[in-house]
CSV table of C-alpha atoms and ligand atoms in Angstrom, one decimal:
chain,number,residue,atom,x,y,z
A,211,UNK,CA,78.3,132.2,160.9
A,212,UNK,CA,79.0,130.5,157.5
A,213,UNK,CA,82.4,131.5,155.9
A,214,UNK,CA,82.3,130.9,152.1
A,215,UNK,CA,86.0,130.7,151.9
A,216,UNK,CA,86.1,127.4,153.7
A,217,UNK,CA,87.8,124.6,151.7
A,218,UNK,CA,84.6,122.7,150.9
A,219,UNK,CA,83.0,125.8,149.4
A,220,UNK,CA,86.1,126.2,147.3
A,221,UNK,CA,85.9,122.6,146.1
A,222,UNK,CA,82.2,123.0,145.2
A,223,UNK,CA,82.9,126.2,143.3
A,224,UNK,CA,85.8,124.4,141.5
A,225,UNK,CA,88.4,126.7,143.0
A,226,UNK,CA,90.1,123.8,144.8
A,227,UNK,CA,90.7,120.3,143.4
A,228,UNK,CA,89.1,117.1,144.6
A,229,UNK,CA,88.7,113.5,143.5
A,230,UNK,CA,85.0,113.4,142.7
A,231,UNK,CA,83.0,110.2,143.5
A,232,UNK,CA,79.4,111.5,142.9
A,233,UNK,CA,77.7,114.8,142.1
A,234,UNK,CA,74.2,116.1,141.4
A,235,UNK,CA,72.3,119.3,141.9
A,236,UNK,CA,72.2,118.8,145.7
A,237,UNK,CA,75.5,117.5,146.7
A,238,UNK,CA,79.1,116.7,145.9
A,239,UNK,CA,81.0,113.6,147.2
A,240,UNK,CA,84.8,113.4,147.0
A,241,UNK,CA,87.6,111.4,148.6
A,242,UNK,CA,89.0,112.6,151.9
A,243,UNK,CA,92.5,114.0,151.4
A,244,UNK,CA,93.6,112.3,154.6
A,245,UNK,CA,91.6,109.0,154.8
A,246,UNK,CA,91.1,107.4,158.2
A,247,UNK,CA,89.5,104.2,156.7
A,248,UNK,CA,90.0,102.1,153.6
A,249,UNK,CA,87.2,104.0,152.0
A,250,UNK,CA,86.7,107.5,153.3
A,251,UNK,CA,84.5,109.9,151.3
A,252,UNK,CA,83.0,113.3,152.3
A,253,UNK,CA,79.6,114.3,151.1
A,254,UNK,CA,78.7,118.0,151.2
A,255,UNK,CA,75.4,119.7,150.3
A,256,UNK,CA,75.4,122.6,147.8
A,257,UNK,CA,74.3,125.2,150.2
A,258,UNK,CA,75.8,127.4,152.9
A,259,UNK,CA,75.3,125.5,156.2
A,260,UNK,CA,77.9,125.2,158.9
A,261,UNK,CA,76.9,121.8,160.4
A,262,UNK,CA,74.0,119.2,160.6
A,263,UNK,CA,72.3,121.3,163.3
A,264,UNK,CA,72.2,124.3,160.9
A,265,UNK,CA,71.4,122.2,157.9
A,266,UNK,CA,68.4,120.4,159.4
A,267,UNK,CA,66.9,123.6,160.8
A,268,UNK,CA,67.5,125.9,157.8
A,269,UNK,CA,67.9,124.1,154.5
A,270,UNK,CA,64.8,123.8,152.3
A,271,UNK,CA,63.2,120.4,152.3
A,272,UNK,CA,64.2,119.6,148.7
A,273,UNK,CA,67.8,120.2,149.5
A,274,UNK,CA,67.6,118.0,152.7
A,275,UNK,CA,65.9,115.2,150.8
A,276,UNK,CA,68.3,115.6,147.8
A,277,UNK,CA,71.3,115.6,150.1
A,278,UNK,CA,70.4,112.3,151.8
A,279,UNK,CA,69.6,110.8,148.4
A,280,UNK,CA,73.0,111.8,147.2
A,281,UNK,CA,74.6,110.1,150.3
A,282,UNK,CA,72.8,107.0,149.3
A,283,UNK,CA,73.9,107.3,145.6
A,284,UNK,CA,77.5,107.8,146.9
A,285,UNK,CA,77.2,104.6,148.9
A,286,UNK,CA,75.9,102.8,145.8
A,287,UNK,CA,78.6,104.3,143.6
A,288,UNK,CA,81.2,103.0,146.0
A,289,UNK,CA,79.5,99.6,146.1
A,290,UNK,CA,79.4,99.6,149.9
A,291,UNK,CA,76.0,97.9,150.2
A,292,UNK,CA,75.1,97.8,153.8
A,293,UNK,CA,78.6,97.8,155.1
A,294,UNK,CA,79.5,101.4,155.9
A,295,UNK,CA,79.5,104.1,158.6
A,296,UNK,CA,78.3,107.7,158.5
A,297,UNK,CA,79.7,110.4,160.8
A,298,UNK,CA,78.9,114.1,161.1
A,299,UNK,CA,81.3,115.8,163.5
A,300,UNK,CA,79.4,118.8,164.9
A,301,UNK,CA,81.3,121.6,166.6
A,302,UNK,CA,85.0,121.9,167.5
A,303,UNK,CA,84.5,119.9,170.6
A,304,UNK,CA,83.5,116.9,168.5
A,305,UNK,CA,86.4,117.4,166.1
A,306,UNK,CA,84.7,119.4,163.3
A,307,UNK,CA,87.4,121.2,161.4
A,308,UNK,CA,85.6,122.4,158.3
A,309,UNK,CA,82.5,124.5,158.9
A,310,UNK,CA,80.6,123.5,155.8
A,311,UNK,CA,78.2,120.7,156.7
A,312,UNK,CA,79.5,117.3,155.6
A,313,UNK,CA,79.2,113.6,156.4
A,314,UNK,CA,82.0,111.2,156.4
A,315,UNK,CA,81.1,107.9,154.6
A,316,UNK,CA,83.6,105.3,155.7
A,317,UNK,CA,84.1,101.6,155.2
A,318,UNK,CA,86.8,99.3,156.5
A,319,UNK,CA,86.8,95.7,157.6
A,320,UNK,CA,88.5,96.9,160.8
A,321,UNK,CA,85.2,98.6,161.9
A,322,UNK,CA,83.9,95.1,162.9
A,323,UNK,CA,85.9,95.1,166.1
A,324,UNK,CA,86.0,98.7,167.3
A,325,UNK,CA,82.5,99.3,168.6
B,1098,LIG,P1,85.8,117.3,160.1
B,1098,LIG,O1,87.0,117.2,160.9
B,1098,LIG,O2,85.4,118.7,159.9
B,1098,LIG,O3,84.7,116.4,160.4
B,1098,LIG,O4,86.2,116.8,158.6
B,1098,LIG,C1,86.9,117.5,157.7
B,1098,LIG,C2,87.7,116.5,156.8
B,1098,LIG,O5,88.1,117.3,155.7
B,1098,LIG,C3,88.9,116.0,157.4
B,1098,LIG,O6,88.8,114.6,157.6
B,1098,LIG,C4,90.0,116.3,156.4
B,1098,LIG,O7,90.9,115.3,156.2
B,1098,LIG,C5,89.2,116.7,155.2
B,1098,LIG,N1,89.9,117.7,154.4
B,1098,LIG,C6,90.4,118.9,154.8
B,1098,LIG,N2,90.9,119.6,153.8
B,1098,LIG,C7,90.6,118.9,152.7
B,1098,LIG,C8,90.9,119.1,151.3
B,1098,LIG,O8,91.5,120.1,150.9
B,1098,LIG,N3,90.5,118.2,150.4
B,1098,LIG,C9,89.8,117.1,150.8
B,1098,LIG,N4,89.5,116.2,149.9
B,1098,LIG,N5,89.6,116.8,152.2
B,1098,LIG,C10,90.0,117.7,153.1
């Protein structure tokens, strides 16, 4: 069940602050308040979906396409080229703590050695 008082819904509405990286009709990208990598940005769709499982089942096609396009534009805005990682924690057991679908876009030279 989606709760529209979650922190990302507040950020999208402008009720909570964020450092914006990219925005269009489909998505908003902003810096993670507690970065775990040199570059660590969150991209959230403008729609009420709890996680990637909900989003891919229930979001209209234009929003799904627009969201992934916004992820790509975020990567381009950050100048990450082909050197980045995308993570979508799904469910509390996987570490999801905000239940508005989001992807983490991260880049750090340390990634080269940890997989
Ligand atoms: P999750 O754990 O759900 O995959 O990711 C949630 C992320 O949101 C965490 O990495 C956390 O640091 C970030 N976060 C939580 N609250 C805020 C906030 O108020 N502003 C920003 N910019 N990021 C937040």
